[in-house]
Short mmCIF file of C-alpha atoms (C1' of nucleotides) in Angstrom, two decimals:
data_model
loop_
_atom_site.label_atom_id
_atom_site.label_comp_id
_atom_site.label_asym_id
_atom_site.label_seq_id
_atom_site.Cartn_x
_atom_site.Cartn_y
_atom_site.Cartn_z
CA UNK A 1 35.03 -22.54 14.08
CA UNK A 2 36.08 -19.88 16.90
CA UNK A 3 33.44 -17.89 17.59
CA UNK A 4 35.85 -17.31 20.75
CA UNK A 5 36.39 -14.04 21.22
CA UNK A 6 35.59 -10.49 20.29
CA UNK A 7 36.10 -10.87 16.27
CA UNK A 8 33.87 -13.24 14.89
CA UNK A 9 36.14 -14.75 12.57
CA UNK A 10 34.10 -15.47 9.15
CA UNK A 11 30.54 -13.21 9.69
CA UNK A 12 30.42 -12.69 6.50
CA UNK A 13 29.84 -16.70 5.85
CA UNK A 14 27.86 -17.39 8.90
CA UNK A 15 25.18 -14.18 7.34
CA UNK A 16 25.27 -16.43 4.12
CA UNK A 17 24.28 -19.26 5.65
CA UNK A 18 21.74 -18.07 8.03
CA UNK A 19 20.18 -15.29 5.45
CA UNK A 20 19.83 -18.84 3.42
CA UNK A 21 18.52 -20.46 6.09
CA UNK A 22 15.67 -18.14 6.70
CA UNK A 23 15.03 -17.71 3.18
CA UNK A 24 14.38 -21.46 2.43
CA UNK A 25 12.21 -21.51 5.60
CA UNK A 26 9.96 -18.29 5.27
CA UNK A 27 10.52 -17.03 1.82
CA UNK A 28 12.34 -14.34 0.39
CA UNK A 29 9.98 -11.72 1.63
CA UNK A 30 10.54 -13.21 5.25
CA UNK A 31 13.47 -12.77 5.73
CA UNK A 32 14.85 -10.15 7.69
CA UNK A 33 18.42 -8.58 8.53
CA UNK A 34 17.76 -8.42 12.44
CA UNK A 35 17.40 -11.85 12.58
CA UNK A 36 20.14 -13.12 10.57
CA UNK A 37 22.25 -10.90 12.18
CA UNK A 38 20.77 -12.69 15.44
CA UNK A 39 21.22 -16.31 14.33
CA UNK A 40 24.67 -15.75 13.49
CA UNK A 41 25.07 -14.29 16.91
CA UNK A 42 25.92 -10.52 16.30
CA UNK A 43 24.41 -7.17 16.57
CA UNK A 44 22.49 -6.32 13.24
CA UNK A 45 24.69 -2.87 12.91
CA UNK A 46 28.01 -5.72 12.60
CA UNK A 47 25.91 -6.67 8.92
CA UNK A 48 26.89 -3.55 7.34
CA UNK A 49 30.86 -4.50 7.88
CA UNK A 50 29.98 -6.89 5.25
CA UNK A 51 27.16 -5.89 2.93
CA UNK A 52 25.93 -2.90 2.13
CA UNK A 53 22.19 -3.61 2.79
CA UNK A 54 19.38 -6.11 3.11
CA UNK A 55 19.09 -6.32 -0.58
CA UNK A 56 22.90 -6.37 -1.38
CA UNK A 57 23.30 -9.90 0.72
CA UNK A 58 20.16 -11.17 -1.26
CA UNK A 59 22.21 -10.17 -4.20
CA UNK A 60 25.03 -11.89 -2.77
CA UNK A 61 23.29 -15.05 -2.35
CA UNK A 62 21.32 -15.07 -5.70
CA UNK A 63 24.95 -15.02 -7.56
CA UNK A 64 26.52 -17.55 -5.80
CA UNK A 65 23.36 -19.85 -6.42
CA UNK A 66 23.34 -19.22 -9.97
CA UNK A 67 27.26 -19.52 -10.14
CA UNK A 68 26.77 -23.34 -7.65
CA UNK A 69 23.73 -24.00 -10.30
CA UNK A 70 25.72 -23.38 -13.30
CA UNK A 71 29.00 -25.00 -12.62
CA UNK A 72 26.54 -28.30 -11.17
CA UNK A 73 24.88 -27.98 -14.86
CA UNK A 74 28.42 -27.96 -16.77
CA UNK A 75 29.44 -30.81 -14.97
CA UNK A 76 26.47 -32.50 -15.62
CA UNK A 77 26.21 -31.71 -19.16
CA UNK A 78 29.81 -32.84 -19.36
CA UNK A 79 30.18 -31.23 -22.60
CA UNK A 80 27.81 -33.86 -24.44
CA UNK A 81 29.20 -36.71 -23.57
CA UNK A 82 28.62 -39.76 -23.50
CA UNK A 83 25.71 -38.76 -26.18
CA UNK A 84 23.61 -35.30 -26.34
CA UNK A 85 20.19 -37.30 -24.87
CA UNK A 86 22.34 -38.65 -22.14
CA UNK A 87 23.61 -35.15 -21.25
CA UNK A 88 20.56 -33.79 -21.57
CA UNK A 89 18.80 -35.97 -18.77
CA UNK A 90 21.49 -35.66 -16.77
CA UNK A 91 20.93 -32.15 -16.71
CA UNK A 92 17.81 -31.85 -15.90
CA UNK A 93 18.58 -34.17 -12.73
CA UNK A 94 21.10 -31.34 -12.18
CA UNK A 95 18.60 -28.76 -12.30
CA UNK A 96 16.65 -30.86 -9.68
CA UNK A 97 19.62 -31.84 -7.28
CA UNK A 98 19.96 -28.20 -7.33
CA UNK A 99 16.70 -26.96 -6.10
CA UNK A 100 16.86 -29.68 -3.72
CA UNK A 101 20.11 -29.67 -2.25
CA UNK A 102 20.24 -25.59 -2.14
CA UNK A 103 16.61 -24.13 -1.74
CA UNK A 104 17.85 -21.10 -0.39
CA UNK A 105 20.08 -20.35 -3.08
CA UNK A 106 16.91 -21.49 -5.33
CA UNK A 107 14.00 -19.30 -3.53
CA UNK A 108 16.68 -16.17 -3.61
CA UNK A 109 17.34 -16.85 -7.22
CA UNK A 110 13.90 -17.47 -8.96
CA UNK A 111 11.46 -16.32 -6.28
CA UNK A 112 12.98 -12.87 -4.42
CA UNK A 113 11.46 -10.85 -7.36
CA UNK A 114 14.83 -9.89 -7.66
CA UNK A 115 15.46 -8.32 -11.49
CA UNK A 116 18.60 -10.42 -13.08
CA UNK A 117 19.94 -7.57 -13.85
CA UNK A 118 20.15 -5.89 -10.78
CA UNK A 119 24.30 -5.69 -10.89
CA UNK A 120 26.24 -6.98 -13.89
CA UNK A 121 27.53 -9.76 -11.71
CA UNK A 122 24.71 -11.48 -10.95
CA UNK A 123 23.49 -10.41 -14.78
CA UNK A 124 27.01 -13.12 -15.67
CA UNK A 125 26.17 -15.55 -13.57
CA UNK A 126 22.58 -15.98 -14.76
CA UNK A 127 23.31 -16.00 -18.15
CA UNK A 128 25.92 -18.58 -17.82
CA UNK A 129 23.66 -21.04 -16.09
CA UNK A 130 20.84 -20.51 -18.06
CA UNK A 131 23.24 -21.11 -21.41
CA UNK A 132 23.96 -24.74 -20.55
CA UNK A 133 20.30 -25.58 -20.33
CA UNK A 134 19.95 -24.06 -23.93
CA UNK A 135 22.90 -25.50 -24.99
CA UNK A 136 21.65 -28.96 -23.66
CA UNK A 137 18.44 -28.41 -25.76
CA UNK A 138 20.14 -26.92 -29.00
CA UNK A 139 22.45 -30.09 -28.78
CA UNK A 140 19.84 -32.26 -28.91
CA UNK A 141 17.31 -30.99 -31.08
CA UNK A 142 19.30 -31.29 -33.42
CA UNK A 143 18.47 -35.08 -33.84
CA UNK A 144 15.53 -33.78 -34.71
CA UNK A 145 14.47 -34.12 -38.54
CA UNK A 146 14.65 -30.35 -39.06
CA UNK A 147 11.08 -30.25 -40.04
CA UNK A 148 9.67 -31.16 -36.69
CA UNK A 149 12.47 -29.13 -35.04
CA UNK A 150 10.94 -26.69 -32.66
CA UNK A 151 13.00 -23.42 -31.86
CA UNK A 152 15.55 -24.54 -29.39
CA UNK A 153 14.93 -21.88 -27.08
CA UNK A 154 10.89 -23.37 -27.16
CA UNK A 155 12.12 -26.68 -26.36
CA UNK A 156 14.65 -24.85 -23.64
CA UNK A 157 11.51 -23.21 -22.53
CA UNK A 158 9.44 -26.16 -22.02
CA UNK A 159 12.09 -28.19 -20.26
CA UNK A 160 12.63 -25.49 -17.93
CA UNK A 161 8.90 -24.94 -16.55
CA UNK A 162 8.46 -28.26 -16.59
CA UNK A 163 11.65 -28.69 -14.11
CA UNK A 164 10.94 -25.32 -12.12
CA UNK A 165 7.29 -26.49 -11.99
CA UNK A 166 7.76 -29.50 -10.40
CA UNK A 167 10.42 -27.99 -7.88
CA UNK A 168 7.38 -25.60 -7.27
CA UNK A 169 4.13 -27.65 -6.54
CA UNK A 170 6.19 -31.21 -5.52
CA UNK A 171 9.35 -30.51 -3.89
CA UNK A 172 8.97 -27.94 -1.51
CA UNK A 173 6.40 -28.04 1.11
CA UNK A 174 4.30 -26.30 -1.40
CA UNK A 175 0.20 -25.72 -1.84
CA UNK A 176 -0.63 -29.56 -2.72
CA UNK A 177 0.95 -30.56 0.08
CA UNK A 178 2.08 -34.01 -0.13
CA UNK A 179 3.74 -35.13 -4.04
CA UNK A 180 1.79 -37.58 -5.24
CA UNK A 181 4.99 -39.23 -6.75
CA UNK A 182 9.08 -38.55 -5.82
CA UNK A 183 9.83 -35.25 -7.77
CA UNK A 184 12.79 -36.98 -9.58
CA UNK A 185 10.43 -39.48 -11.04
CA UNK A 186 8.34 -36.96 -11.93
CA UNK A 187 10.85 -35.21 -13.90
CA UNK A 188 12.25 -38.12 -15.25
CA UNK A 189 9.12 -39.45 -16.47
CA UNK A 190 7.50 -36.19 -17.52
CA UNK A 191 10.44 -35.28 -19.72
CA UNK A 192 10.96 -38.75 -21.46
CA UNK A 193 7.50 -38.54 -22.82
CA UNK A 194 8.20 -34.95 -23.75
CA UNK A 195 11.49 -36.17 -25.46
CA UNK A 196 9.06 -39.67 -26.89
CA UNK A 197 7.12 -36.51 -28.25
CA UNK A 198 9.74 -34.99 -30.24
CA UNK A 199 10.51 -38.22 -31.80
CA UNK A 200 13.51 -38.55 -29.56
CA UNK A 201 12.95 -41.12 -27.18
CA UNK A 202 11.72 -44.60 -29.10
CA UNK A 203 7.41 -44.77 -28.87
CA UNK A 204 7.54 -47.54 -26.39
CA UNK A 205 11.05 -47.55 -24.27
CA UNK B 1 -20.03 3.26 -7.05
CA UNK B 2 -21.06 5.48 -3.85
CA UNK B 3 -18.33 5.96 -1.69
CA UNK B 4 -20.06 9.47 -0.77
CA UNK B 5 -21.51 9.65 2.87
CA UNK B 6 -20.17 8.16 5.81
CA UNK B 7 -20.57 4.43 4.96
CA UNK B 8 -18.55 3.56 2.29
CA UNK B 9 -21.25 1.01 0.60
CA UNK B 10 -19.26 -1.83 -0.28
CA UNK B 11 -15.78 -1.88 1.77
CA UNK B 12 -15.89 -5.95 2.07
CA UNK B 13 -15.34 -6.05 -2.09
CA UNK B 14 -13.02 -2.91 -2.40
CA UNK B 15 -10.72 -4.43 0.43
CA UNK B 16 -10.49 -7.07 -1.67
CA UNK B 17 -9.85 -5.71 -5.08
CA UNK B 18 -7.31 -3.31 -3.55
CA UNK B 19 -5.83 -6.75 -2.11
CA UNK B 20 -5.42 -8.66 -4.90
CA UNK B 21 -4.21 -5.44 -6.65
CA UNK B 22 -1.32 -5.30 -4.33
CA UNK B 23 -0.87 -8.97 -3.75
CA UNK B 24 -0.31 -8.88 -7.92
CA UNK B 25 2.49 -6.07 -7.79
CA UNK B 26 3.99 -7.07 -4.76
CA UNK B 27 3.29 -10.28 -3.85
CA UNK B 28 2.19 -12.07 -0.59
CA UNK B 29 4.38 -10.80 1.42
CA UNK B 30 4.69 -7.53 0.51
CA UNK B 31 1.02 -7.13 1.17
CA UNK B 32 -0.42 -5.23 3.89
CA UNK B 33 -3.47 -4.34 5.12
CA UNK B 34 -3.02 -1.05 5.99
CA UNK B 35 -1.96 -0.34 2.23
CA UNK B 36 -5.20 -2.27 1.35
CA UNK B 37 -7.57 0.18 3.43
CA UNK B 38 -5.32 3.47 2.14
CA UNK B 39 -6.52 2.29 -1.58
CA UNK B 40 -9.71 2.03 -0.31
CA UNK B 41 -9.76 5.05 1.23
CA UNK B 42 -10.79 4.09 4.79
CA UNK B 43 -9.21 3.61 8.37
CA UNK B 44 -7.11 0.36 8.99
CA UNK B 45 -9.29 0.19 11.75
CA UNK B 46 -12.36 -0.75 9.66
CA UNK B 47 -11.40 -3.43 7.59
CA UNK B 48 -11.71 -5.57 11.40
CA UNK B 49 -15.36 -4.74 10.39
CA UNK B 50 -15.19 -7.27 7.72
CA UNK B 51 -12.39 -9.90 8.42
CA UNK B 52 -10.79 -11.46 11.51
CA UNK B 53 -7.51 -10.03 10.33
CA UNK B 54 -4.93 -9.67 7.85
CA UNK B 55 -4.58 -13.88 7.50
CA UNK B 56 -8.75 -13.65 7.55
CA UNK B 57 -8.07 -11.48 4.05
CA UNK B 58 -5.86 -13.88 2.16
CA UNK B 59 -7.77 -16.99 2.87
CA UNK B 60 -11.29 -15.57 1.61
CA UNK B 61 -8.93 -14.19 -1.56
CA UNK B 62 -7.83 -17.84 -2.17
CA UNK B 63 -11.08 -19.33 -1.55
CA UNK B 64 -12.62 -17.02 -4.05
CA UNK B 65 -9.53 -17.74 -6.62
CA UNK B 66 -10.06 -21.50 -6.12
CA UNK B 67 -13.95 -21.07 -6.37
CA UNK B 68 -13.39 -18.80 -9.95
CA UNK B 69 -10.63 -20.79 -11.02
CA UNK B 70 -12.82 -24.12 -10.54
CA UNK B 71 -15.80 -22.49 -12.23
CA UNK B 72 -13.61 -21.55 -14.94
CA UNK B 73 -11.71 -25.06 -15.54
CA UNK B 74 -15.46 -26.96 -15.55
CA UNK B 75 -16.67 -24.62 -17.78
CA UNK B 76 -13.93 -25.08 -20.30
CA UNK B 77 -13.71 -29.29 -19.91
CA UNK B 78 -17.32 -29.47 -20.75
CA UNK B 79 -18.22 -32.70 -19.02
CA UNK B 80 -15.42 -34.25 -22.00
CA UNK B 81 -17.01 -32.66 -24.92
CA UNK B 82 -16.81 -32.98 -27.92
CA UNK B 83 -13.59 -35.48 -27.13
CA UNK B 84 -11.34 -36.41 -24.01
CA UNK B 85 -8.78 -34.74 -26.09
CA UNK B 86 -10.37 -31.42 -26.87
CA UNK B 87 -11.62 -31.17 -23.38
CA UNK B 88 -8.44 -31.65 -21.81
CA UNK B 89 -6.77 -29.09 -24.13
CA UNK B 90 -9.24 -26.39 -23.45
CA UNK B 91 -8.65 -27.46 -19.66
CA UNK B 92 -5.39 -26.44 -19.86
CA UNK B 93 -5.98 -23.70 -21.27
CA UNK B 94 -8.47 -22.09 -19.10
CA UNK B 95 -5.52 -22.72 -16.42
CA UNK B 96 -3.51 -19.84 -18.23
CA UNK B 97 -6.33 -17.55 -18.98
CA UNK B 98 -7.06 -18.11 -15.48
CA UNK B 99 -3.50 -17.16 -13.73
CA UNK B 100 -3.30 -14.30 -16.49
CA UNK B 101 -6.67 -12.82 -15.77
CA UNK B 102 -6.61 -13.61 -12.38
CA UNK B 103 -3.21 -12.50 -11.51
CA UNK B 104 -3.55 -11.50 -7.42
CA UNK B 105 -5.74 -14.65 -6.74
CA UNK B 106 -3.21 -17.10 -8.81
CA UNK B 107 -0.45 -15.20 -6.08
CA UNK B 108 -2.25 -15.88 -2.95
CA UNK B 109 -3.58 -19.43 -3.84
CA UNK B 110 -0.11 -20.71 -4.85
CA UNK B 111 2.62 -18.40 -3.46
CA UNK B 112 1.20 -17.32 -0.38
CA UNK B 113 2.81 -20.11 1.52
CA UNK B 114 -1.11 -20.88 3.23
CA UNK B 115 -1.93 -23.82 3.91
CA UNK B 116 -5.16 -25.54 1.64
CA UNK B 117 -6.39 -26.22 4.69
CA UNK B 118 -6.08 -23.56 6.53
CA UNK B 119 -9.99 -23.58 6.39
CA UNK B 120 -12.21 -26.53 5.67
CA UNK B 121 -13.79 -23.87 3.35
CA UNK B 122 -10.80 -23.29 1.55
CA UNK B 123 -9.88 -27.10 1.49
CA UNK B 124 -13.02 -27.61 -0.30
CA UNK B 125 -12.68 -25.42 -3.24
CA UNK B 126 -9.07 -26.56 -3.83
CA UNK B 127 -10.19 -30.22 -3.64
CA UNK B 128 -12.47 -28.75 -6.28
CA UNK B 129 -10.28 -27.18 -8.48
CA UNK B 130 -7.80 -29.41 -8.29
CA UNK B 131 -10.26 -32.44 -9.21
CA UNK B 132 -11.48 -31.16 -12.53
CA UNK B 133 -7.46 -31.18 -13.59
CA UNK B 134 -7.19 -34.80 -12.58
CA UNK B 135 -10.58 -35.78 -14.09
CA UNK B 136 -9.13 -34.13 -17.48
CA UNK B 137 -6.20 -36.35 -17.42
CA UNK B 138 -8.44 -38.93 -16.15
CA UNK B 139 -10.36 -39.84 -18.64
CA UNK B 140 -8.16 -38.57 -21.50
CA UNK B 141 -5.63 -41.25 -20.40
CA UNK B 142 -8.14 -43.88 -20.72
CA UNK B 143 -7.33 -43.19 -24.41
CA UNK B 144 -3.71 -44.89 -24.01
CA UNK B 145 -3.36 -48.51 -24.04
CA UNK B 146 -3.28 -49.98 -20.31
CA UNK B 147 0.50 -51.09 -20.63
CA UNK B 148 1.77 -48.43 -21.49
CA UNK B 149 -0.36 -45.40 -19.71
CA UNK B 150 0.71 -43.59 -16.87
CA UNK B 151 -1.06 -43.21 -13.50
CA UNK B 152 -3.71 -40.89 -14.20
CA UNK B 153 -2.27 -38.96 -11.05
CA UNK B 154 0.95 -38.65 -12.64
CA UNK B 155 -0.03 -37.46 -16.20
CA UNK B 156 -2.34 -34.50 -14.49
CA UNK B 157 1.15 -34.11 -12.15
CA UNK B 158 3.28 -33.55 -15.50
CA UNK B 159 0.65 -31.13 -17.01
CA UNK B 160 -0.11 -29.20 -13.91
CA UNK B 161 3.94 -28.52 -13.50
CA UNK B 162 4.46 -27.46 -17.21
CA UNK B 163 1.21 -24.85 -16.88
CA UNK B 164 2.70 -23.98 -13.09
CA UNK B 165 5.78 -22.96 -14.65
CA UNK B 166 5.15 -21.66 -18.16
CA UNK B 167 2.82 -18.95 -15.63
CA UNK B 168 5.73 -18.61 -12.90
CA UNK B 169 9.00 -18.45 -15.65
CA UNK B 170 7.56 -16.56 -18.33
CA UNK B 171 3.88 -15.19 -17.56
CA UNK B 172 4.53 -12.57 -15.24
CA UNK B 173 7.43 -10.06 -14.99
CA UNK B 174 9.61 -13.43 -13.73
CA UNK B 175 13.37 -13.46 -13.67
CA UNK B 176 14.21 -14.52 -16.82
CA UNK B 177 12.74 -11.57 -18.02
CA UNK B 178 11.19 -11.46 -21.53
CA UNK B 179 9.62 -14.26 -22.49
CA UNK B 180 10.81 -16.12 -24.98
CA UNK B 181 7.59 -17.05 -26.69
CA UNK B 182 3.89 -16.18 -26.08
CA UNK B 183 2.96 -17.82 -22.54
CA UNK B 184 0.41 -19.59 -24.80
CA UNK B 185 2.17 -20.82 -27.31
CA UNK B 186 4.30 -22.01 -25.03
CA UNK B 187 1.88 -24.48 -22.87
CA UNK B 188 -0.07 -25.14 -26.24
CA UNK B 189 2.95 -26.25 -28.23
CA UNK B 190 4.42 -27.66 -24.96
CA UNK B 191 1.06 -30.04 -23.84
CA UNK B 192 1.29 -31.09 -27.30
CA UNK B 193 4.63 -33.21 -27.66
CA UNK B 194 3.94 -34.01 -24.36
CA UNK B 195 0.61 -35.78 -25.56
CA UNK B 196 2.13 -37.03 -28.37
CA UNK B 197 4.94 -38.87 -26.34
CA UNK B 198 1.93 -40.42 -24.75
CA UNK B 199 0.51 -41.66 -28.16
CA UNK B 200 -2.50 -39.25 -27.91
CA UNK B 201 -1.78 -37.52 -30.69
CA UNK B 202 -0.38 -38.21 -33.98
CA UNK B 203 3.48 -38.44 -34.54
CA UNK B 204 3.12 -35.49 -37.21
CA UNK B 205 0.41 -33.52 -35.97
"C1'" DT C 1 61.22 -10.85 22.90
"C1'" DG C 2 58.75 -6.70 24.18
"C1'" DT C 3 56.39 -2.50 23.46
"C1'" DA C 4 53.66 1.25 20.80
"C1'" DC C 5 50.46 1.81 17.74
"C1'" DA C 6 47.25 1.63 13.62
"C1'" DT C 7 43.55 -1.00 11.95
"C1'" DC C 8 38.98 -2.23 11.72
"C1'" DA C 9 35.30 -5.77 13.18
"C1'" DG C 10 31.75 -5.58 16.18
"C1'" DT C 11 28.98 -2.90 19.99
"C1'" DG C 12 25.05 -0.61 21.84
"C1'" DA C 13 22.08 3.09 21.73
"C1'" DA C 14 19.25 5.61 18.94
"C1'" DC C 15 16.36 7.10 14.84
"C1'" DG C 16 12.08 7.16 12.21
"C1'" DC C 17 8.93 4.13 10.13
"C1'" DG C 18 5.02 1.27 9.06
"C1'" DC C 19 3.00 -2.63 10.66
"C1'" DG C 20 -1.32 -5.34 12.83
"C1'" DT C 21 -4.44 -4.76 16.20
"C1'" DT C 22 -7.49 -2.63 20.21
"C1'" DC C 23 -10.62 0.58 21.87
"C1'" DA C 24 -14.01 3.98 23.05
"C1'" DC C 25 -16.35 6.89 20.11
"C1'" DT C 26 -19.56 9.01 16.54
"C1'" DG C 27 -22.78 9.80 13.39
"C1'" DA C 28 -25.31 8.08 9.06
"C1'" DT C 29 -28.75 4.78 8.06
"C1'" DG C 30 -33.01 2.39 8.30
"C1'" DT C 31 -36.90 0.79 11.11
"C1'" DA C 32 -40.90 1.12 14.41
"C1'" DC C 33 -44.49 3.58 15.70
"C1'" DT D 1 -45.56 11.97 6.81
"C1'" DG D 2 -42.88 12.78 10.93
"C1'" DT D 3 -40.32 11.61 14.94
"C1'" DA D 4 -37.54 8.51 18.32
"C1'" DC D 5 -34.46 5.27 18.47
"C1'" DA D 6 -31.42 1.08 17.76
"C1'" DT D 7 -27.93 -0.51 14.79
"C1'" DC D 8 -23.49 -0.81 13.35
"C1'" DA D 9 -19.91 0.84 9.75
"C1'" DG D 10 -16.18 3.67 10.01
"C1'" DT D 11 -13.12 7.05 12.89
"C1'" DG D 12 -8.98 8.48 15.15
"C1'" DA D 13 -5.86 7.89 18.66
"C1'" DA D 14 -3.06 4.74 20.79
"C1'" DC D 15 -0.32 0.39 21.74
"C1'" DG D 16 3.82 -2.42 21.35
"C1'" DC D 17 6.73 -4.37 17.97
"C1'" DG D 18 10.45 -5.35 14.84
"C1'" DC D 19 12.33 -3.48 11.01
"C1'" DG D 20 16.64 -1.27 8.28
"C1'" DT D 21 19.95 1.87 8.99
"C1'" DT D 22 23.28 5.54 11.34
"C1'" DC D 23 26.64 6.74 14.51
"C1'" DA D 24 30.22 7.44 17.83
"C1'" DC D 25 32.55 4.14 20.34
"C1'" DT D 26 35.66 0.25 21.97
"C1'" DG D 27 38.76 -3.09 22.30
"C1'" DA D 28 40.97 -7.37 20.11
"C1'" DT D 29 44.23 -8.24 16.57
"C1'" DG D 30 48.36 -7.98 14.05
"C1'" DT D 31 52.33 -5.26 12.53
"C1'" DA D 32 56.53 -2.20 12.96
"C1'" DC D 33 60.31 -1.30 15.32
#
DNA sequence: TGTACATCAGTGAACGCGCGTTCACTGATGTAC
DNA sequence: TGTACATCAGTGAACGCGCGTTCACTGATGTAC
């Protein structure tokens, strides 16, 4: 990767990946400049070539993860197809792959006490992820007899803490310790009764 | 309250209370115990007088939490009166009056990143808590017919993770911001296509 | 192809700060007589 | 009731530490001629 040398050659990346690194290890409140700086090999004053501040890489990180998240939930959701339930699970598995596959990204995102608004670009990129989960709910709701329809943004709202809930207490090395069950089945059981609930799953499948 | 003279009267409990008060705003992390003696208008220094250390502080906040929030949960299930149904409902209920009331102690117990058994103390009134959640779901899923029910381990799982993350997403000043609904609307409406799905409640309740 | 030079990424020393923790101490409190 | 004394809760100064951030600097890189 050529560290060779005087110039490092990508610092910017290598803070990325070791802010995210430290994050997913010791939390968002952890993690400190000096020692990404460190880990990437580099003098902590070499940070502020690249961002201007502690907060402005977690910043950094939070909008790529929502802009990785969002673009994994698209492609998931793949517009509908092949049927709005179908899209819907896959979603959620999305939302799960996510948390899994990036907990940096995940911790800076949801657990930093970062506001969402704290520049308009990260402000975009949340809102675009968190539009394809309620799009994914809207969609299918609407197979709902409209008198038993909840709001969509309720049945959004359930599906979500459900999800984050799980990624919480099961998949991380979190308070229960060990998950009494894989986190994906979990999810996948926990929101087919939900969705049996809602009249959109068949009573006994 | 007597904080005239020299002795201060009752440090142990105002340590504490300033604790959880900063734990709340700022979370784990951001919690020091220096700020924690400033609020309670003493010396650093003297809060050794009480605990082993800043660690010492957390865990006997936790183990309190776990003790109030166990308290609270048996109180509410009733020994399964005046149905498996109603008890469990009210269970899960006293879980969000708990991590709204009982905002600091909800922080350290779940997002402090200690360990449940960081003390056999504190093991024990988790193992506590935690067991009135699983008896709930117990013996309300004794109600389902054997082929179709759900380990009882999972179903508490599911209903733990939606309560987890209704409080995390939308009962505190969380990222997405407003909340969508009332926090307790939210689980209530939430638990209950959830127990439907499960055949525990009508289709058209 | 070779040289002069501008750019700018990273250095290293320094800053002020607040942290958790220790230590010898002091003086208010409550008890024994 | 009054005095002597032991207890021990809280003080205040000090420690070493790592933090985020600043600054003048240096020297590798890449471009212009």
């Amino acid at each position: 990767m050529g560290k060779r040398g005087y110039h490092h050659g990508n610092l910017r990346e290598a803070l990325i990946e070791a802010a995210l690194k430290l994050i997913a290890q010791k939390g968002p409140q952890g993690f400190t400049l000096s020692e990404a700086a460190k880990d990437a090999e580099v003098t902590p004053a070499a940070v502020y070539r690249h961002f201007a501040g502690r907060e402005d890489l977690i910043v950094e990180i939070a909008v790529q993860g929502f802009e990785i998240f969002a673009d994994l939930m698209e492609f998931a959701y793949d517009d509908g197809r092949p049927s709005a339930l179908a899209a819907f699970e896959a979603t959620g598995r999305a939302y799960l792959a996510f948390a899994r596959r990036y907990p940096g990204h995940y911790v800076a995102m949801f657990e930093s006490g970062l506001s969402l608004n704290a520049t308009p670009e990260l402000a975009r990129a949340a809102a675009r992820a968190l539009a394809v989960i309620e799009k994914a709910a809207a969609r299918l709701s609407e197979h709902i007899p409209a008198a038993k329809r909840p709001p969509p943004a309720m049945f959004s709202a359930h599906v979500w803490a459900m999800s984050h809930g799980i990624v919480e207490l099961f998949a991380r090395g979190a308070p229960g310790g060990r998950a009494p069950f894989p986190p994906e089945d979990l999810l996948e059981t926990g929101i087919g009764i939900y969705l049996r609930g809602l009249g959109l799953l068949p009573p006994d499948a």
